[in-house]
Amino acid sequence: MDFPPPVAAERSVVWEPTGDGRRVISLADSHILLWDLQESSSQAVLAGSASLEGKGQLKFTAGRWSPHHTCTQVATANDTTIRGWDTRSMSQIYCIENAHGQLVRDLDFNPNKQYYLASCGDDCKVKFWDTRNVTEPVKTLEEHSHWVWSVRYNHSHDQLVLTGSSDSRVILSNMVSISSEPFGHLVDDDDLSDQEERRPEEKSQEPPQDSVIATYEEHEDSVYAVDWSSADPWLFASLSYDGRLVINRVPRALKYHILL
Amino acid sequence: MNFTNRTGLCSQHPDTIRKMKNDFRKMEDEMDRLATNMAVITDFSARISATLQDRHERITKLAGVHALLRKLQFLFELPSRLTKCVELGAYGQAVRYQGRARAVLQQYQHLPSFRAIQDDCQVITARLAQQLRQRFREGGSGAPEQAECVELLLALGEPAEELCEEFLAHARGRLEAELRSLEAELGPSPPAPDVLEFTDRGGSGFVGGLCQVASAYQELFAAQGPAGAEKLAAFARELGGRYFALVERRLAQEQGGGDNSLLVRALDRFHRRLRAPGALLAAAGLAEAATEIVERVARERLGHHLQGLRSAFLGCLTDVRQALAAPRLAGKEGPGLAELLANVASSILSHIKASLAAVHLFTAKEVSFSNKPYFRGEFCSQGVREGLIVGFIRSMCQTAQSFCDSPGEKGGATPPALLLLLSRLCLDYETATISYILTLTDEQFLVQDQSPVTPVSTLCAEARETARRLLTHYVKVQGLVISQMLRKSVETRDWLSTLEPRNVRAVMKRVVEDTTAIDVQVGLLYEEGVRKAQSSDSSKRTFSVYSSSRQQGRYAPSYTPSAPMDTNLLSNIQKLFSERIDVFSPVEFNKVSVLTGIIKISLKTLLECVRLRTFGRFGLQQVQVDCHFLQLYLWRFVADEELVHLLLDEVVASAALRCPDPVPMEPSVVEVICERG
């Protein structure tokens, strides 16, 4: 696979999440480049590009495709600003200024809820945004004590959010209030007998609180990447500087609580 | 006198006794003569009466007839007399005449001559009544004359209710004139007299007038019973309400200043005035309304003082910021931080004392309302202690904490020295000042009711928490400043094509200078703290060959650079036994802890940035030199110098891992370069 020689240092390359995997976004310095891979997958054609205007040396630090809107949206981070781009016209859709006090390290989109975006940065915070109203974050988490390097939503149950930080910890959080199922499963009335009908109503009336499910401290050094398994929605892995890869599961009690 | 004495007397003075006997005998004789004379006189008197009896009867009859004739004459002359009286204006006399004749005329109505007289009299009486009313309505003749008119009208038998109404309407006119003149004073036309004069005028003019009216009314219409009293009460309430509204408006204009003495005196006069007629106007509830007004004003003053204290605090902070930002003239030292802190603390304390003194006037013994239940109880506990003092301390803590939440943590908005100063201020408050202030308050304002008050410990805990947050924020801000320097220095340099290092990079020297400056700054306000003595326990030494610690001599020859994997493994094992460094751990209130926090943040940033670059051989050596330099100078600022060693070793090790061709510099050369630089 031959790409035309890069102009500057490539920061990251991200594949289109759905579709036939023909499109790739690469971030280099202050440019976003959209590549279209040809049928034979041996040539890449530059399908579109955009660059950041502004004074000083602007550099992209992270980028992500949005799985919604038929994969036409991309979000990028540069310094403390998060921008959303439309890949059809390569123009900016939204811009979150001063998203974090310091550098933004990573972004992730909520797979089940449109318009919801999570970001993490060097101010040790994880912030959740609604891209329709970018003046204020919907929620802020401040569980880490140093820079948060990556944030990931669970692919199927978006209340589970994983974050890894250079304070050597991995934290699994339960962000129920901003997930797609804030009140848990709603049970059909037909399936129940008259006696049991009343109980689920009581249960669903108290909304579960957002909480930290578990803090994993098996790493001895900074954790730079965390991700969920695409095969099993309850497995996740984390990678730290000393080369240690730790694979963990979501606690069983919580798994059954979410499923049932 | 008993017998023994008498015999004694008889034996002692025989002459006297003989004389007394003689005198008694003489007296007896005279008494007998008197008796006989009296008998003779009585006899004569009876004889005279009998003689004159007949004459006596006739004279009595004549006298009776004479009286009757005189009465008849009076009656016949009555109409003309009445007319003359009315003309002369001697209304009282006329009414008296009329009163005397009325019953008789009434009785002998059936006689035609009397009838005529009665009719005449009635006509004249009606005219008289009309004239009296006219006089009454015209007013302007002063209250006693009014009262007289009313009295006469009542005596004439006019319906009392109408008179009540008219009397009150009249009084209303006068009192409203008073109110209008008071209102005129409130207007914008200068010069407005001060509050004391206003209440004096109001008190003497309006309230005095009202009292007069009330007492006159009660005297005149006492016979009317509760209905009349009710009318009076309603009248008093309405006019009193308007008076109070005016007074409140005037008091609301009293915005200014911290001095309450004039205001308190004015309120005292106002309240006193309305206490006096309390008995008369009790049903109207004027006294309670007056007390309420005073309470409201007192509450407002408390709020005003609280605002004053808050703005004084903010003013102090602005002054500090200006002092910190002022350019230093050459050769002249600006005010030190300790001095600024002392100024702020003393200024706030003096403001608090001034406010307490000003508010204390409300509870002085001489003031008439100071023994009302509100002022004895709620004012002292809820108003002053809770509202003013506790409220101010809490707002101080909140203002201080708001500096921690400023958006955009660039640190440019709030000078870090201000954060440091505020945190020390809050700490001092927690240790000593809060309890001092509250003791002072409790002494001056004895709390006599049971309402809940905030204990000293709660406030102290809040102040400590604020101090802790401020200090933590200070550490973050200063750490960020240094981190930015280090980050830029790592990110902007081209590490692959550096030349062989000859000296330490300027940015490192800058870092050391800044850290020293911060150390001095913090040292001005906080105590040194405890530093851990350098441990000679060699098991804590790192095993990395790139270690820049001084005691590596024993182990260095054993590990060659050609086996980086072994080094890595050993360093990982060693990491298992050392404590994990928590970068943003809570900060203690001493200098060493603060500096440790700042240095931890900076070195961790350096570490993370180094891990993201790729280094050439000389790039790695430059990093080595820089880290050795930092280690030479930074160890003395932290509590545990192992920390600095660990972090810097980690930096060099990470740089080595990112280097495709790692060849470390000889330690002796490194030391030479550092000493030179």
PDB file of C-alpha atoms in Angstrom, chain A residues 11 57 59 79-80 98 101-103 105 122-125 142 145-147 149 166-169 217 219-222 224 241-242 244, chain B residues 408-410 476 480 484 487 491-492 572 575-576 578 580 582-584 601 604-609 611-612 650 653-655 657-658:
ATOM      1  CA  ARG A  11      -0.087  11.888  13.817  1.00  0.00           C
ATOM      2  CA  GLN A  57       1.766  26.136  15.122  1.00  0.00           C
ATOM      3  CA  LYS A  59      -1.251  20.560  15.394  1.00  0.00           C
ATOM      4  CA  ASP A  79      -4.473  21.736  21.734  1.00  0.00           C
ATOM      5  CA  THR A  80      -7.537  22.509  23.844  1.00  0.00           C
ATOM      6  CA  ASN A  98     -11.315  25.378  25.732  1.00  0.00           C
ATOM      7  CA  GLY A 101      -7.791  23.398  30.526  1.00  0.00           C
ATOM      8  CA  GLN A 102      -4.779  21.796  28.865  1.00  0.00           C
ATOM      9  CA  LEU A 103      -4.168  19.524  25.912  1.00  0.00           C
ATOM     10  CA  ARG A 105      -5.526  13.681  24.423  1.00  0.00           C
ATOM     11  CA  ASP A 122      -4.130  16.770  30.521  1.00  0.00           C
ATOM     12  CA  ASP A 123      -6.254  18.539  33.105  1.00  0.00           C
ATOM     13  CA  CYS A 124      -6.999  15.056  34.499  1.00  0.00           C
ATOM     14  CA  LYS A 125     -10.647  15.364  33.566  1.00  0.00           C
ATOM     15  CA  GLU A 142     -12.335  13.991  37.770  1.00  0.00           C
ATOM     16  CA  SER A 145      -4.799  12.296  39.402  1.00  0.00           C
ATOM     17  CA  HIS A 146      -2.725  12.850  36.254  1.00  0.00           C
ATOM     18  CA  TRP A 147      -3.231  13.166  32.490  1.00  0.00           C
ATOM     19  CA  TRP A 149      -4.551   9.425  27.839  1.00  0.00           C
ATOM     20  CA  SER A 166      -0.531   8.272  33.377  1.00  0.00           C
ATOM     21  CA  ASP A 167      -1.201   7.891  37.095  1.00  0.00           C
ATOM     22  CA  SER A 168      -1.035   4.169  36.278  1.00  0.00           C
ATOM     23  CA  ARG A 169      -4.686   3.556  36.830  1.00  0.00           C
ATOM     24  CA  GLU A 217      -4.202  -0.696  39.644  1.00  0.00           C
ATOM     25  CA  HIS A 219      -0.076  -1.351  36.156  1.00  0.00           C
ATOM     26  CA  GLU A 220       3.143   0.035  37.536  1.00  0.00           C
ATOM     27  CA  ASP A 221       3.595   2.763  35.012  1.00  0.00           C
ATOM     28  CA  SER A 222       1.520   5.114  32.900  1.00  0.00           C
ATOM     29  CA  TYR A 224      -1.408   4.871  27.509  1.00  0.00           C
ATOM     30  CA  TYR A 241       4.563   1.945  29.309  1.00  0.00           C
ATOM     31  CA  ASP A 242       6.440  -0.996  30.752  1.00  0.00           C
ATOM     32  CA  ARG A 244       2.342  -4.764  30.335  1.00  0.00           C
TER      33      ARG A 244
ATOM     34  CA  GLY B 408      -8.756  28.412  31.809  1.00  0.00           C
ATOM     35  CA  GLU B 409      -6.066  27.170  34.122  1.00  0.00           C
ATOM     36  CA  LYS B 410      -3.414  29.263  32.488  1.00  0.00           C
ATOM     37  CA  LYS B 476      -1.131  23.073  40.459  1.00  0.00           C
ATOM     38  CA  LEU B 480       1.796  24.037  35.385  1.00  0.00           C
ATOM     39  CA  GLN B 484       4.863  24.257  30.234  1.00  0.00           C
ATOM     40  CA  ARG B 487       7.144  20.569  27.715  1.00  0.00           C
ATOM     41  CA  GLU B 491       8.666  19.255  22.038  1.00  0.00           C
ATOM     42  CA  THR B 492      10.297  21.977  20.020  1.00  0.00           C
ATOM     43  CA  ASN B 572      10.992  -3.015  36.641  1.00  0.00           C
ATOM     44  CA  LYS B 575       9.815  -0.492  40.735  1.00  0.00           C
ATOM     45  CA  LEU B 576       7.763  -3.229  42.326  1.00  0.00           C
ATOM     46  CA  SER B 578       9.230   1.220  45.581  1.00  0.00           C
ATOM     47  CA  ARG B 580       4.123   4.433  43.495  1.00  0.00           C
ATOM     48  CA  ASP B 582       1.123   9.899  43.484  1.00  0.00           C
ATOM     49  CA  VAL B 583       1.584  13.070  41.554  1.00  0.00           C
ATOM     50  CA  PHE B 584      -1.383  15.112  42.686  1.00  0.00           C
ATOM     51  CA  ILE B 601       4.213  17.680  38.667  1.00  0.00           C
ATOM     52  CA  LYS B 604       6.216  13.873  35.595  1.00  0.00           C
ATOM     53  CA  THR B 605       5.464  16.187  32.696  1.00  0.00           C
ATOM     54  CA  LEU B 606       9.062  15.967  31.592  1.00  0.00           C
ATOM     55  CA  LEU B 607       8.810  12.191  31.737  1.00  0.00           C
ATOM     56  CA  GLU B 608       5.659  11.964  29.650  1.00  0.00           C
ATOM     57  CA  CYS B 609       6.980  14.386  27.046  1.00  0.00           C
ATOM     58  CA  ARG B 611       8.442   9.331  26.129  1.00  0.00           C
ATOM     59  CA  LEU B 612       6.835  10.802  23.025  1.00  0.00           C
ATOM     60  CA  GLU B 650      12.969   7.213  34.934  1.00  0.00           C
ATOM     61  CA  ALA B 653      15.669   5.464  31.128  1.00  0.00           C
ATOM     62  CA  SER B 654      12.659   6.372  28.998  1.00  0.00           C
ATOM     63  CA  ALA B 655      14.835   8.544  26.755  1.00  0.00           C
ATOM     64  CA  LEU B 657      14.402   3.361  25.340  1.00  0.00           C
ATOM     65  CA  ARG B 658      13.424   5.867  22.679  1.00  0.00           C
TER      66      ARG B 658
END
